Amino acid sequence: SVRTACEIYEATRYVTGAKEFNTAAFEFILRNAMKVFQDNSFVKLSTAAVAEILSRDDISVHSEVDIFDAMLRWHHTDEDAYLIGTSTKTRNLRKCIKESVLNCIRFPNFEPFVYCGLIQRWRILSKDEEDYLYSIWAGT
Amino acid sequence: LKSRPFLKNSPRTYI
């Protein structure tokens, strides 16, 4: 099951003798990513595990929005981020999201109207970064 | 800016 796959993947990450189990669980997760994202075992994964999953080219998702939603869902249960967020009394998502996880989001892969409609309101990118993004979409 | 990985136009195969 999805839960078992996440648990095996996490538990065997640093076990040299369990490479095959780890690879099998990882591939199962990539193939069933949409189900994995919905499961409670997903939000319990470590930062390194989540970054590894979300950074893959061959993850089975419909669009970059699925990756973004998964990132947000995982982030909201990230205790470290919660502590940073409350200690600095900031709601700045950019400061709270772990860099390795943020780096998994491929902003140029969003449709511009999707970015403006769904993603922009999270205020993750700076003005300069957005300008750069628009220049990519404009094909310059 | 170009050094920021999340701004790279990277291939991902969507299903």
Short mmCIF file of N, CA and C in Angstrom, two decimals:
data_model
loop_
_atom_site.label_atom_id
_atom_site.label_comp_id
_atom_site.label_asym_id
_atom_site.label_seq_id
_atom_site.Cartn_x
_atom_site.Cartn_y
_atom_site.Cartn_z
N SER A 1 0.83 -1.21 0.00
CA SER A 1 0.00 0.00 0.00
C SER A 1 0.86 1.25 0.00
N VAL A 2 0.22 2.37 -0.21
CA VAL A 2 0.91 3.66 -0.22
C VAL A 2 1.60 3.92 1.11
N ARG A 3 0.89 3.62 2.19
CA ARG A 3 1.46 3.88 3.52
C ARG A 3 2.69 3.02 3.75
N THR A 4 2.58 1.76 3.40
CA THR A 4 3.71 0.85 3.57
C THR A 4 4.91 1.33 2.76
N ALA A 5 4.65 1.78 1.54
CA ALA A 5 5.73 2.24 0.67
C ALA A 5 6.47 3.41 1.30
N CYS A 6 5.73 4.38 1.83
CA CYS A 6 6.36 5.53 2.48
C CYS A 6 7.18 5.10 3.68
N GLU A 7 6.61 4.21 4.46
CA GLU A 7 7.30 3.76 5.68
C GLU A 7 8.57 2.99 5.34
N ILE A 8 8.47 2.11 4.34
CA ILE A 8 9.65 1.33 3.94
C ILE A 8 10.71 2.26 3.35
N TYR A 9 10.25 3.18 2.50
CA TYR A 9 11.18 4.11 1.86
C TYR A 9 11.96 4.91 2.90
N GLU A 10 11.24 5.42 3.89
CA GLU A 10 11.89 6.23 4.94
C GLU A 10 12.81 5.37 5.81
N ALA A 11 12.31 4.21 6.20
CA ALA A 11 13.06 3.36 7.13
C ALA A 11 14.32 2.78 6.52
N THR A 12 14.33 2.59 5.20
CA THR A 12 15.47 1.91 4.57
C THR A 12 16.41 2.87 3.85
N ARG A 13 16.18 4.18 4.01
CA ARG A 13 16.99 5.15 3.27
C ARG A 13 18.49 5.00 3.52
N TYR A 14 18.84 4.75 4.77
CA TYR A 14 20.26 4.70 5.10
C TYR A 14 20.72 3.30 5.50
N VAL A 15 19.94 2.31 5.11
CA VAL A 15 20.31 0.93 5.41
C VAL A 15 20.94 0.32 4.16
N THR A 16 22.24 0.09 4.23
CA THR A 16 22.97 -0.36 3.04
C THR A 16 22.44 -1.69 2.51
N GLY A 17 22.05 -2.58 3.41
CA GLY A 17 21.60 -3.90 2.98
C GLY A 17 20.20 -3.91 2.38
N ALA A 18 19.51 -2.80 2.48
CA ALA A 18 18.09 -2.78 2.06
C ALA A 18 17.87 -1.95 0.80
N LYS A 19 18.92 -1.84 0.00
CA LYS A 19 18.87 -1.00 -1.20
C LYS A 19 17.70 -1.38 -2.13
N GLU A 20 17.50 -2.67 -2.30
CA GLU A 20 16.43 -3.14 -3.20
C GLU A 20 15.05 -2.74 -2.70
N PHE A 21 14.83 -2.93 -1.40
CA PHE A 21 13.54 -2.54 -0.80
C PHE A 21 13.32 -1.05 -0.98
N ASN A 22 14.40 -0.30 -0.74
CA ASN A 22 14.31 1.15 -0.82
C ASN A 22 13.96 1.59 -2.24
N THR A 23 14.64 1.01 -3.21
CA THR A 23 14.39 1.36 -4.61
C THR A 23 12.97 0.98 -5.02
N ALA A 24 12.53 -0.20 -4.60
CA ALA A 24 11.18 -0.67 -4.95
C ALA A 24 10.13 0.26 -4.35
N ALA A 25 10.32 0.64 -3.11
CA ALA A 25 9.37 1.53 -2.44
C ALA A 25 9.37 2.90 -3.12
N PHE A 26 10.56 3.37 -3.47
CA PHE A 26 10.70 4.68 -4.12
C PHE A 26 9.97 4.69 -5.46
N GLU A 27 10.17 3.63 -6.24
CA GLU A 27 9.52 3.56 -7.56
C GLU A 27 8.00 3.46 -7.42
N PHE A 28 7.55 2.73 -6.41
CA PHE A 28 6.11 2.64 -6.15
C PHE A 28 5.55 4.03 -5.82
N ILE A 29 6.29 4.77 -5.00
CA ILE A 29 5.85 6.12 -4.62
C ILE A 29 5.76 7.02 -5.86
N LEU A 30 6.77 6.95 -6.72
CA LEU A 30 6.77 7.80 -7.93
C LEU A 30 5.59 7.45 -8.84
N ARG A 31 5.31 6.16 -8.99
CA ARG A 31 4.21 5.72 -9.86
C ARG A 31 2.84 6.11 -9.29
N ASN A 32 2.74 6.10 -7.95
CA ASN A 32 1.45 6.35 -7.31
C ASN A 32 1.45 7.68 -6.55
N ALA A 33 2.18 8.62 -7.10
CA ALA A 33 2.41 9.89 -6.40
C ALA A 33 1.11 10.57 -5.96
N MET A 34 0.10 10.57 -6.83
CA MET A 34 -1.13 11.28 -6.50
C MET A 34 -1.80 10.68 -5.26
N LYS A 35 -1.73 9.36 -5.13
CA LYS A 35 -2.30 8.71 -3.94
C LYS A 35 -1.42 8.95 -2.72
N VAL A 36 -0.11 8.92 -2.95
CA VAL A 36 0.84 9.12 -1.86
C VAL A 36 0.63 10.50 -1.22
N PHE A 37 0.45 11.52 -2.06
CA PHE A 37 0.28 12.89 -1.56
C PHE A 37 -0.92 13.01 -0.61
N GLN A 38 -1.95 12.19 -0.85
CA GLN A 38 -3.16 12.27 -0.03
C GLN A 38 -3.00 11.56 1.31
N ASP A 39 -2.01 10.69 1.37
CA ASP A 39 -1.91 9.83 2.55
C ASP A 39 -1.17 10.52 3.70
N ASN A 40 -1.56 10.16 4.92
CA ASN A 40 -0.92 10.75 6.10
C ASN A 40 0.55 10.37 6.24
N SER A 41 0.93 9.25 5.64
CA SER A 41 2.33 8.85 5.73
C SER A 41 3.23 9.80 4.94
N PHE A 42 2.66 10.47 3.95
CA PHE A 42 3.45 11.40 3.13
C PHE A 42 3.95 12.59 3.96
N VAL A 43 3.05 13.16 4.77
CA VAL A 43 3.45 14.35 5.54
C VAL A 43 4.42 14.01 6.66
N LYS A 44 4.56 12.72 6.94
CA LYS A 44 5.50 12.32 7.99
C LYS A 44 6.90 12.08 7.44
N LEU A 45 7.05 12.11 6.13
CA LEU A 45 8.37 11.87 5.53
C LEU A 45 9.35 12.97 5.91
N SER A 46 10.64 12.60 5.95
CA SER A 46 11.68 13.58 6.28
C SER A 46 11.87 14.57 5.14
N THR A 47 12.52 15.67 5.45
CA THR A 47 12.80 16.69 4.43
C THR A 47 13.56 16.09 3.25
N ALA A 48 14.59 15.31 3.55
CA ALA A 48 15.42 14.73 2.49
C ALA A 48 14.60 13.80 1.60
N ALA A 49 13.71 13.01 2.23
CA ALA A 49 12.89 12.06 1.47
C ALA A 49 11.92 12.80 0.55
N VAL A 50 11.27 13.82 1.09
CA VAL A 50 10.31 14.59 0.30
C VAL A 50 11.01 15.30 -0.86
N ALA A 51 12.17 15.88 -0.58
CA ALA A 51 12.92 16.57 -1.63
C ALA A 51 13.30 15.60 -2.74
N GLU A 52 13.67 14.39 -2.34
CA GLU A 52 14.09 13.39 -3.33
C GLU A 52 12.91 12.99 -4.23
N ILE A 53 11.74 12.84 -3.61
CA ILE A 53 10.55 12.44 -4.37
C ILE A 53 10.09 13.56 -5.30
N LEU A 54 9.95 14.76 -4.75
CA LEU A 54 9.38 15.87 -5.53
C LEU A 54 10.33 16.40 -6.60
N SER A 55 11.61 16.05 -6.50
CA SER A 55 12.56 16.58 -7.48
C SER A 55 12.65 15.70 -8.73
N ARG A 56 12.00 14.56 -8.71
CA ARG A 56 12.14 13.64 -9.84
C ARG A 56 11.43 14.12 -11.11
N ASP A 57 12.07 13.85 -12.24
CA ASP A 57 11.44 14.15 -13.53
C ASP A 57 10.31 13.17 -13.83
N ASP A 58 10.47 11.96 -13.33
CA ASP A 58 9.56 10.88 -13.73
C ASP A 58 8.47 10.60 -12.70
N ILE A 59 8.16 11.56 -11.86
CA ILE A 59 7.09 11.40 -10.89
C ILE A 59 5.75 11.51 -11.63
N SER A 60 4.80 10.64 -11.27
CA SER A 60 3.52 10.60 -11.99
C SER A 60 2.52 11.60 -11.41
N VAL A 61 2.56 12.80 -11.94
CA VAL A 61 1.60 13.83 -11.55
C VAL A 61 1.01 14.45 -12.82
N HIS A 62 -0.13 15.13 -12.67
CA HIS A 62 -0.79 15.71 -13.84
C HIS A 62 -0.17 17.05 -14.22
N SER A 63 0.24 17.80 -13.22
CA SER A 63 0.83 19.11 -13.50
C SER A 63 1.70 19.54 -12.33
N GLU A 64 2.40 20.65 -12.52
CA GLU A 64 3.26 21.17 -11.47
C GLU A 64 2.45 21.59 -10.25
N VAL A 65 1.18 21.89 -10.46
CA VAL A 65 0.31 22.27 -9.34
C VAL A 65 0.21 21.13 -8.32
N ASP A 66 0.19 19.90 -8.82
CA ASP A 66 0.14 18.75 -7.91
C ASP A 66 1.37 18.71 -7.01
N ILE A 67 2.52 19.02 -7.60
CA ILE A 67 3.76 19.08 -6.83
C ILE A 67 3.68 20.20 -5.79
N PHE A 68 3.17 21.34 -6.23
CA PHE A 68 3.06 22.50 -5.34
C PHE A 68 2.13 22.20 -4.16
N ASP A 69 0.97 21.61 -4.47
CA ASP A 69 0.02 21.26 -3.41
C ASP A 69 0.62 20.27 -2.42
N ALA A 70 1.34 19.30 -2.97
CA ALA A 70 1.98 18.30 -2.11
C ALA A 70 3.01 18.97 -1.21
N MET A 71 3.78 19.89 -1.80
CA MET A 71 4.78 20.63 -1.03
C MET A 71 4.11 21.40 0.12
N LEU A 72 3.01 22.08 -0.20
CA LEU A 72 2.31 22.85 0.83
C LEU A 72 1.77 21.95 1.93
N ARG A 73 1.17 20.84 1.52
CA ARG A 73 0.59 19.91 2.49
C ARG A 73 1.67 19.37 3.42
N TRP A 74 2.80 19.02 2.84
CA TRP A 74 3.90 18.51 3.66
C TRP A 74 4.43 19.63 4.56
N HIS A 75 4.58 20.79 4.00
CA HIS A 75 5.15 21.93 4.74
C HIS A 75 4.29 22.30 5.96
N HIS A 76 2.98 22.22 5.80
CA HIS A 76 2.09 22.62 6.90
C HIS A 76 2.22 21.72 8.13
N THR A 77 2.78 20.55 7.94
CA THR A 77 2.97 19.66 9.09
C THR A 77 4.45 19.57 9.48
N ASP A 78 5.27 20.40 8.82
CA ASP A 78 6.70 20.41 9.11
C ASP A 78 6.94 21.17 10.42
N GLU A 79 7.30 20.45 11.44
CA GLU A 79 7.42 21.05 12.78
C GLU A 79 8.50 22.12 12.86
N ASP A 80 9.63 21.86 12.19
CA ASP A 80 10.72 22.85 12.21
C ASP A 80 10.23 24.17 11.62
N ALA A 81 9.56 24.07 10.48
CA ALA A 81 9.07 25.26 9.80
C ALA A 81 8.05 25.98 10.67
N TYR A 82 7.24 25.19 11.36
CA TYR A 82 6.23 25.77 12.23
C TYR A 82 6.91 26.58 13.34
N LEU A 83 7.98 26.03 13.88
CA LEU A 83 8.71 26.72 14.94
C LEU A 83 9.34 28.01 14.43
N ILE A 84 9.96 27.95 13.26
CA ILE A 84 10.55 29.15 12.67
C ILE A 84 9.45 30.19 12.45
N GLY A 85 8.34 29.73 11.90
CA GLY A 85 7.23 30.62 11.58
C GLY A 85 6.68 31.33 12.80
N THR A 86 6.56 30.61 13.90
CA THR A 86 5.99 31.22 15.08
C THR A 86 7.01 32.09 15.83
N SER A 87 8.28 31.65 15.80
CA SER A 87 9.29 32.40 16.55
C SER A 87 9.55 33.76 15.91
N THR A 88 9.48 33.84 14.59
CA THR A 88 9.73 35.12 13.94
C THR A 88 8.42 35.87 13.71
N LYS A 89 7.32 35.26 14.14
CA LYS A 89 6.00 35.85 13.95
C LYS A 89 5.77 36.30 12.51
N THR A 90 6.24 35.47 11.62
CA THR A 90 6.08 35.82 10.22
C THR A 90 5.22 34.77 9.52
N ARG A 91 4.52 35.20 8.53
CA ARG A 91 3.77 34.26 7.72
C ARG A 91 4.43 34.14 6.35
N ASN A 92 5.67 34.58 6.32
CA ASN A 92 6.39 34.53 5.06
C ASN A 92 6.76 33.09 4.72
N LEU A 93 6.02 32.56 3.77
CA LEU A 93 6.19 31.15 3.41
C LEU A 93 7.59 30.88 2.88
N ARG A 94 8.12 31.83 2.15
CA ARG A 94 9.45 31.66 1.56
C ARG A 94 10.50 31.40 2.63
N LYS A 95 10.41 32.11 3.75
CA LYS A 95 11.39 31.93 4.83
C LYS A 95 11.23 30.60 5.54
N CYS A 96 9.98 30.09 5.53
CA CYS A 96 9.70 28.88 6.30
C CYS A 96 9.93 27.60 5.53
N ILE A 97 9.65 27.64 4.22
CA ILE A 97 9.80 26.41 3.44
C ILE A 97 11.27 26.04 3.36
N LYS A 98 11.56 24.78 3.59
CA LYS A 98 12.94 24.32 3.48
C LYS A 98 13.42 24.52 2.05
N GLU A 99 14.63 25.03 1.91
CA GLU A 99 15.14 25.35 0.58
C GLU A 99 15.17 24.14 -0.34
N SER A 100 15.57 23.01 0.21
CA SER A 100 15.68 21.81 -0.62
C SER A 100 14.32 21.38 -1.17
N VAL A 101 13.26 21.71 -0.43
CA VAL A 101 11.92 21.35 -0.87
C VAL A 101 11.39 22.40 -1.86
N LEU A 102 11.66 23.66 -1.55
CA LEU A 102 11.25 24.74 -2.47
C LEU A 102 11.90 24.54 -3.85
N ASN A 103 13.14 24.09 -3.83
CA ASN A 103 13.88 23.90 -5.08
C ASN A 103 13.26 22.83 -5.98
N CYS A 104 12.36 22.03 -5.43
CA CYS A 104 11.70 20.99 -6.22
C CYS A 104 10.60 21.57 -7.10
N ILE A 105 10.09 22.73 -6.72
CA ILE A 105 9.02 23.35 -7.50
C ILE A 105 9.62 23.96 -8.75
N ARG A 106 9.04 23.64 -9.89
CA ARG A 106 9.57 24.18 -11.15
C ARG A 106 8.63 25.26 -11.66
N PHE A 107 8.87 26.44 -11.17
CA PHE A 107 7.96 27.56 -11.46
C PHE A 107 7.74 27.81 -12.95
N PRO A 108 8.78 27.70 -13.80
CA PRO A 108 8.52 27.94 -15.23
C PRO A 108 7.55 26.93 -15.84
N ASN A 109 7.35 25.79 -15.18
CA ASN A 109 6.46 24.77 -15.72
C ASN A 109 4.99 25.07 -15.47
N PHE A 110 4.69 26.04 -14.61
CA PHE A 110 3.29 26.44 -14.44
C PHE A 110 2.82 27.17 -15.69
N GLU A 111 1.54 27.02 -16.00
CA GLU A 111 0.96 27.89 -17.01
C GLU A 111 0.89 29.27 -16.36
N PRO A 112 1.18 30.34 -17.11
CA PRO A 112 1.16 31.69 -16.51
C PRO A 112 -0.16 32.00 -15.79
N PHE A 113 -1.30 31.60 -16.38
CA PHE A 113 -2.57 31.92 -15.74
C PHE A 113 -2.77 31.09 -14.46
N VAL A 114 -2.20 29.92 -14.43
CA VAL A 114 -2.27 29.10 -13.21
C VAL A 114 -1.41 29.73 -12.12
N TYR A 115 -0.23 30.18 -12.52
CA TYR A 115 0.64 30.85 -11.55
C TYR A 115 -0.06 32.07 -10.95
N CYS A 116 -0.63 32.91 -11.81
CA CYS A 116 -1.27 34.14 -11.33
C CYS A 116 -2.53 33.83 -10.51
N GLY A 117 -3.23 32.76 -10.87
CA GLY A 117 -4.48 32.44 -10.20
C GLY A 117 -4.31 31.69 -8.90
N LEU A 118 -3.33 30.83 -8.83
CA LEU A 118 -3.22 29.93 -7.67
C LEU A 118 -1.95 30.10 -6.84
N ILE A 119 -0.86 30.36 -7.52
CA ILE A 119 0.44 30.26 -6.86
C ILE A 119 0.92 31.60 -6.30
N GLN A 120 0.68 32.64 -7.09
CA GLN A 120 1.23 33.95 -6.75
C GLN A 120 0.82 34.43 -5.36
N ARG A 121 -0.44 34.11 -4.98
CA ARG A 121 -0.95 34.62 -3.71
C ARG A 121 -0.18 34.10 -2.49
N TRP A 122 0.62 33.07 -2.68
CA TRP A 122 1.44 32.58 -1.57
C TRP A 122 2.69 33.44 -1.37
N ARG A 123 2.92 34.34 -2.30
CA ARG A 123 4.03 35.29 -2.20
C ARG A 123 5.36 34.62 -1.89
N ILE A 124 5.67 33.64 -2.70
CA ILE A 124 6.92 32.93 -2.49
C ILE A 124 8.07 33.59 -3.26
N LEU A 125 7.77 34.04 -4.46
CA LEU A 125 8.82 34.63 -5.29
C LEU A 125 8.92 36.14 -5.07
N SER A 126 10.14 36.63 -5.19
CA SER A 126 10.35 38.08 -5.12
C SER A 126 9.93 38.71 -6.44
N LYS A 127 9.86 40.02 -6.46
CA LYS A 127 9.51 40.75 -7.68
C LYS A 127 10.47 40.42 -8.82
N ASP A 128 11.75 40.42 -8.51
CA ASP A 128 12.77 40.11 -9.52
C ASP A 128 12.59 38.70 -10.08
N GLU A 129 12.30 37.78 -9.17
CA GLU A 129 12.14 36.39 -9.61
C GLU A 129 10.90 36.25 -10.50
N GLU A 130 9.84 36.97 -10.13
CA GLU A 130 8.63 36.94 -10.95
C GLU A 130 8.89 37.54 -12.33
N ASP A 131 9.61 38.64 -12.34
CA ASP A 131 9.94 39.27 -13.63
C ASP A 131 10.72 38.29 -14.51
N TYR A 132 11.64 37.59 -13.88
CA TYR A 132 12.43 36.60 -14.61
C TYR A 132 11.54 35.50 -15.16
N LEU A 133 10.59 35.07 -14.32
CA LEU A 133 9.64 34.03 -14.72
C LEU A 133 8.81 34.49 -15.92
N TYR A 134 8.33 35.73 -15.86
CA TYR A 134 7.54 36.26 -16.98
C TYR A 134 8.37 36.32 -18.26
N SER A 135 9.65 36.63 -18.11
CA SER A 135 10.50 36.69 -19.30
C SER A 135 10.70 35.30 -19.90
N ILE A 136 10.73 34.29 -19.06
CA ILE A 136 10.83 32.91 -19.57
C ILE A 136 9.56 32.56 -20.35
N TRP A 137 8.40 32.91 -19.77
CA TRP A 137 7.13 32.59 -20.42
C TRP A 137 6.95 33.36 -21.72
N ALA A 138 7.52 34.57 -21.73
CA ALA A 138 7.42 35.38 -22.94
C ALA A 138 8.39 34.88 -24.01
N GLY A 139 9.25 33.98 -23.62
CA GLY A 139 10.18 33.38 -24.57
C GLY A 139 11.37 34.26 -24.90
N THR A 140 11.71 35.13 -23.98
CA THR A 140 12.87 36.00 -24.23
C THR A 140 14.09 35.51 -23.45
N LEU B 1 19.83 35.28 -10.51
CA LEU B 1 18.54 34.60 -10.53
C LEU B 1 18.63 33.22 -11.19
N LYS B 2 19.44 33.16 -12.24
CA LYS B 2 19.50 31.91 -12.99
C LYS B 2 20.06 30.76 -12.18
N SER B 3 20.75 31.11 -11.08
CA SER B 3 21.33 30.04 -10.27
C SER B 3 20.27 29.39 -9.38
N ARG B 4 19.08 30.00 -9.30
CA ARG B 4 18.05 29.43 -8.43
C ARG B 4 17.33 28.29 -9.15
N PRO B 5 17.47 27.11 -8.63
CA PRO B 5 16.98 25.93 -9.33
C PRO B 5 15.48 25.97 -9.63
N PHE B 6 14.71 26.60 -8.75
CA PHE B 6 13.26 26.59 -8.96
C PHE B 6 12.84 27.48 -10.12
N LEU B 7 13.78 28.25 -10.67
CA LEU B 7 13.45 29.08 -11.84
C LEU B 7 13.95 28.44 -13.13
N LYS B 8 14.53 27.27 -12.99
CA LYS B 8 15.00 26.59 -14.20
C LYS B 8 13.84 25.93 -14.91
N ASN B 9 13.88 26.04 -16.21
CA ASN B 9 12.85 25.42 -17.01
C ASN B 9 13.22 23.96 -17.22
N SER B 10 12.82 23.13 -16.28
CA SER B 10 13.30 21.76 -16.32
C SER B 10 12.21 20.80 -16.76
N PRO B 11 12.59 19.78 -17.44
CA PRO B 11 11.62 18.85 -17.99
C PRO B 11 10.95 18.01 -16.91
N ARG B 12 9.68 17.86 -17.02
CA ARG B 12 8.98 16.93 -16.14
C ARG B 12 7.89 16.35 -17.03
N THR B 13 7.73 15.04 -16.98
CA THR B 13 6.71 14.42 -17.81
C THR B 13 5.41 14.31 -17.03
N TYR B 14 4.43 15.07 -17.43
CA TYR B 14 3.15 15.01 -16.74
C TYR B 14 2.26 13.97 -17.39
N ILE B 15 1.43 13.32 -16.57
CA ILE B 15 0.61 12.23 -17.11
C ILE B 15 -0.80 12.73 -17.45
#
